[in-house]
Short mmCIF file of C-alpha atoms in Angstrom, two decimals:
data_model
loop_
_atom_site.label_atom_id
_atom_site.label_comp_id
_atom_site.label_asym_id
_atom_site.label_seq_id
_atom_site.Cartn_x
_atom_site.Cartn_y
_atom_site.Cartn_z
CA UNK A 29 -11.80 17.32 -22.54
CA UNK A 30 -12.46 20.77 -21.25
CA UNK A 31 -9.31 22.65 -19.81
CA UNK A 32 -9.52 22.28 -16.29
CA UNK A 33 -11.02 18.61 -15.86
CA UNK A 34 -8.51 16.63 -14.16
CA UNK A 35 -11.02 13.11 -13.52
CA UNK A 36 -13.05 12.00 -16.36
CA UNK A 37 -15.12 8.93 -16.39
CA UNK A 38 -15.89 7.39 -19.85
CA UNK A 39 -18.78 5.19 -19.70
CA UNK A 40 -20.38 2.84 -22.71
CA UNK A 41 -21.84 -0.32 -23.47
CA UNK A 42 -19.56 -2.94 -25.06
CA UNK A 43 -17.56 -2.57 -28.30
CA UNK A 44 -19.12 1.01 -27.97
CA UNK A 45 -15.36 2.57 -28.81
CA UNK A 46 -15.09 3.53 -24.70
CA UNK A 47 -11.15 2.57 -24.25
CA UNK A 48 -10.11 3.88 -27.78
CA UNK A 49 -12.33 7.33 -27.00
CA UNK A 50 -10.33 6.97 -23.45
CA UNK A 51 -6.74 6.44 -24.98
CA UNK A 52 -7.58 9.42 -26.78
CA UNK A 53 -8.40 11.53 -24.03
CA UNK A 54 -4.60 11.54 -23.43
CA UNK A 55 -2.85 10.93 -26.53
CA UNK A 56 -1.04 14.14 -26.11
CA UNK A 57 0.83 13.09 -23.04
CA UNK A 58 3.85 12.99 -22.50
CA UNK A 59 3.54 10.09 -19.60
CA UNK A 60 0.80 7.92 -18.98
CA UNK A 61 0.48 5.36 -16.33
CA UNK A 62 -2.27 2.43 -17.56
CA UNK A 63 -3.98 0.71 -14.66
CA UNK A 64 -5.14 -2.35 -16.34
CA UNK A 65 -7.63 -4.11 -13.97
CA UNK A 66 -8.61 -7.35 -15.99
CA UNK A 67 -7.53 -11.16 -14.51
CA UNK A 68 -6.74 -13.04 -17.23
CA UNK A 69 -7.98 -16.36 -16.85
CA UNK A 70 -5.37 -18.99 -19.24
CA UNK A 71 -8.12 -21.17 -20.62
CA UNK A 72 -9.62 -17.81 -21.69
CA UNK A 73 -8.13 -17.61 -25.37
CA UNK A 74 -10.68 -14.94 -26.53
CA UNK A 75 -10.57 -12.47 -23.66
CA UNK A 76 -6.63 -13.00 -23.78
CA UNK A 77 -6.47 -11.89 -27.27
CA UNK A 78 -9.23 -8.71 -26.58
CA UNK A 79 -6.62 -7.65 -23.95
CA UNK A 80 -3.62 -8.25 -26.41
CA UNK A 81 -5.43 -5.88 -28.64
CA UNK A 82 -5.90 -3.08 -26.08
CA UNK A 83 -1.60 -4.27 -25.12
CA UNK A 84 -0.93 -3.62 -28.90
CA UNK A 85 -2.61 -0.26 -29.48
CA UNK A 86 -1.01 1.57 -26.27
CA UNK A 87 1.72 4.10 -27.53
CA UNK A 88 5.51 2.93 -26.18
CA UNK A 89 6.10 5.52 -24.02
CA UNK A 90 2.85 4.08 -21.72
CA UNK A 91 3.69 2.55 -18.81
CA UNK A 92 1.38 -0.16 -17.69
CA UNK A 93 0.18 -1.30 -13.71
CA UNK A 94 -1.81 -4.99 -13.68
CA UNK A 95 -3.92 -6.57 -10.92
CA UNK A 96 -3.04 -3.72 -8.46
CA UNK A 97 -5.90 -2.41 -6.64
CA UNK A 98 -7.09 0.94 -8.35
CA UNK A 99 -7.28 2.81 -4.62
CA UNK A 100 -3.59 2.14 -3.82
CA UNK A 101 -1.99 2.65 -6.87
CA UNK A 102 -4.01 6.57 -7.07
CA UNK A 103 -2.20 7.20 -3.60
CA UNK A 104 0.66 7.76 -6.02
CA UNK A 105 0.82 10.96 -8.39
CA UNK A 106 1.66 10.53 -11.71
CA UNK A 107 1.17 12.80 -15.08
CA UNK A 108 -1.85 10.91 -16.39
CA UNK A 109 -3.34 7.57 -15.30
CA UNK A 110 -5.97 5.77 -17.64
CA UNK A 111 -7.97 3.16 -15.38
CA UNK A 112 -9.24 0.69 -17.84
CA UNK A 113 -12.04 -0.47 -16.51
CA UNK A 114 -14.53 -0.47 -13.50
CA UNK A 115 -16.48 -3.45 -15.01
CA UNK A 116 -13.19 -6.25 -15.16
CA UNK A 117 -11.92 -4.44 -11.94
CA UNK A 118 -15.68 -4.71 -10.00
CA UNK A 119 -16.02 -8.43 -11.57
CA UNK A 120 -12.78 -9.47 -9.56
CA UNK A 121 -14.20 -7.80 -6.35
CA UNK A 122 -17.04 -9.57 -6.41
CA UNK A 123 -14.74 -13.13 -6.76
CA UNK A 124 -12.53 -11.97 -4.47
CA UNK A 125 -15.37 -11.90 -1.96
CA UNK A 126 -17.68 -14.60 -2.78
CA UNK A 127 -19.99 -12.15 -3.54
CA UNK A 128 -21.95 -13.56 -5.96
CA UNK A 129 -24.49 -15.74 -3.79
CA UNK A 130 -23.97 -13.02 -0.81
CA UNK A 131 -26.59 -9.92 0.01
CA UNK A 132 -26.21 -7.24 -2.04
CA UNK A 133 -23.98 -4.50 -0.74
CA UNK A 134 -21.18 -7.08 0.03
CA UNK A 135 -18.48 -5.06 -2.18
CA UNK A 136 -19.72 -1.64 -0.73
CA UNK A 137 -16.30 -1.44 1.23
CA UNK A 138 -14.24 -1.86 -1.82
CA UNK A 139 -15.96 1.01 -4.05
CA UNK A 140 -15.95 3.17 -0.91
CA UNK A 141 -12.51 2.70 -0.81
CA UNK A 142 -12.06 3.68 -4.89
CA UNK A 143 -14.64 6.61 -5.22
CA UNK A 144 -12.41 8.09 -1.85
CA UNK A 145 -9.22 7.04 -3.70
CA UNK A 146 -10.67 8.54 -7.28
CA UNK A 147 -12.13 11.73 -5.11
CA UNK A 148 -8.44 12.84 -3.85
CA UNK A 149 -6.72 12.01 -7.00
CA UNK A 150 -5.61 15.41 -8.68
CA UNK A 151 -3.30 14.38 -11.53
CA UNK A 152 -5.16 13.85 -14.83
CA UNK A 153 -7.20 10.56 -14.38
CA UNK A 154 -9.50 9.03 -16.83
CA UNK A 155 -11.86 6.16 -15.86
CA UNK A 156 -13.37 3.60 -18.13
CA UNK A 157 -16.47 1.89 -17.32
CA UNK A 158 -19.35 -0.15 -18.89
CA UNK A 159 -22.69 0.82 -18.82
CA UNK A 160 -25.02 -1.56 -18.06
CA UNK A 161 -28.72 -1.91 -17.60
CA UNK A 162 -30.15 -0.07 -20.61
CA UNK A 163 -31.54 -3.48 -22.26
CA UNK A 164 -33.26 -6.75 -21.20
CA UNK A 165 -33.31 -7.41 -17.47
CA UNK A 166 -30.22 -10.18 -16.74
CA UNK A 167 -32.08 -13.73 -16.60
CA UNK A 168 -29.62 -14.29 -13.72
CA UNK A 169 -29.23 -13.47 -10.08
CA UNK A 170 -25.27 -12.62 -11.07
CA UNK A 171 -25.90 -10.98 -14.24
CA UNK A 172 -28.96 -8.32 -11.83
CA UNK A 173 -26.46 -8.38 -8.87
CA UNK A 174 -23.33 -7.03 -11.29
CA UNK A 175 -25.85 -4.55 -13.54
CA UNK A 176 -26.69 -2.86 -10.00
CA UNK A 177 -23.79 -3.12 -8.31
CA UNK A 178 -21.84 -1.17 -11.66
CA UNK A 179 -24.83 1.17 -11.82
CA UNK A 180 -24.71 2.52 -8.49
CA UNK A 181 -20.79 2.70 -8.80
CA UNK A 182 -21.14 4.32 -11.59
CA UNK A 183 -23.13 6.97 -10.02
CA UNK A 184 -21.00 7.63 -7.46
CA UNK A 185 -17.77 7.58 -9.93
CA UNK A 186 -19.64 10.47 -11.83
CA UNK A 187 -20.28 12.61 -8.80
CA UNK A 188 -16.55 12.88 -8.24
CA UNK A 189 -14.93 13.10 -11.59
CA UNK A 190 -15.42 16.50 -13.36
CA UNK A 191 -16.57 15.48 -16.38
CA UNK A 192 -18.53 12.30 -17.42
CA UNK A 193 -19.32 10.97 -21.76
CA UNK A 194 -21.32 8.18 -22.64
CA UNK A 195 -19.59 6.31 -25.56
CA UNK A 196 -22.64 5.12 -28.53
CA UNK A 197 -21.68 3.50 -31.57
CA UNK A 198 -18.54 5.24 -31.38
CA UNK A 199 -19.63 8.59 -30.79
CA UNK A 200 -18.81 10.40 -27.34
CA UNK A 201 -22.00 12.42 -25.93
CA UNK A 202 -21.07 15.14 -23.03
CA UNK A 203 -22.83 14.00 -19.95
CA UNK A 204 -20.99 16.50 -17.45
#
């Protein structure tokens, strides 16, 4: 993290070490707020336990915000806020607005709202966020609908935030 970044987005595909790489990224603060954006579904025992393991390996001294919306909990200032991630967070816009069957574009309120909300933020803030779209093409109209809504999010996330890695196999490469 250079000196005077203040938003970083951490991008990667999964199990690429994005979150850990992330929790890093402010392991020397003294306060951290954790915006955790996953809906935990309670037939889901496997993502339940990935999210107990991300629950488990947050220091004490971590506070942590669930199922608010990103944009209106970054009107409020706080030392450090880790927003973990774009990917769970977009998922449950595109629920929340029966977006999956709709025209493409449908959610375009909602990440207008966060890239304004991520824009004015000027505490530390670090973003996590899958990257998608690198491999096969989805076999799905969902799975092509969420790999271009994320992408072009994505974009736009990295045109605000000072300073952008790509998480691969662990390692962090500088993007911006």
């Amino acid at each position: 993290m250079s000196a005077t970044a203040s938003r970083t987005l951490v991008l990667g595909g999964a199990r690429s070490g994005k979150s850990a790489f992330a929790e890093g990224l402010l392991a020397e603060a003294t306060e951290v707020r954790y915006l955790a954006t996953a809906v935990l579904d309670p037939t889901d025992n496997d993502f339940a336990e990935r999210v107990a393991v991300h629950r488990d390996r947050r220091p004490a001294h971590w506070s942590t915000v669930e199922n608010i919306e990103p944009a209106t909990v970054l009107t409020t200032g706080a030392p450090a806020t880790l927003l973990d991630d774009i990917g769970t967070w977009l998922t449950a816009r595109l629920d929340a607005r029966a977006a999956w069957d709709a025209p493409r574009g449908t959610v375009i309120p909602d990440c207008d709202e966060l890239v304004a909300a991520v824009a004015a933020y000027r505490q530390r803030l670090v973003i996590v966020s899958p990257e998608v779209g690198m491999g096969v093409i989805p076999a799905t109209r969902s799975g092509r609908l969420f790999r271009d809504e994320i992408g072009t999010l994505n974009q736009r996330l990295a045109q605000v935030c000072d300073e952008a890695f790509l998480i691969v196999a662990g390692l962090p490469v500088r993007l911006k």
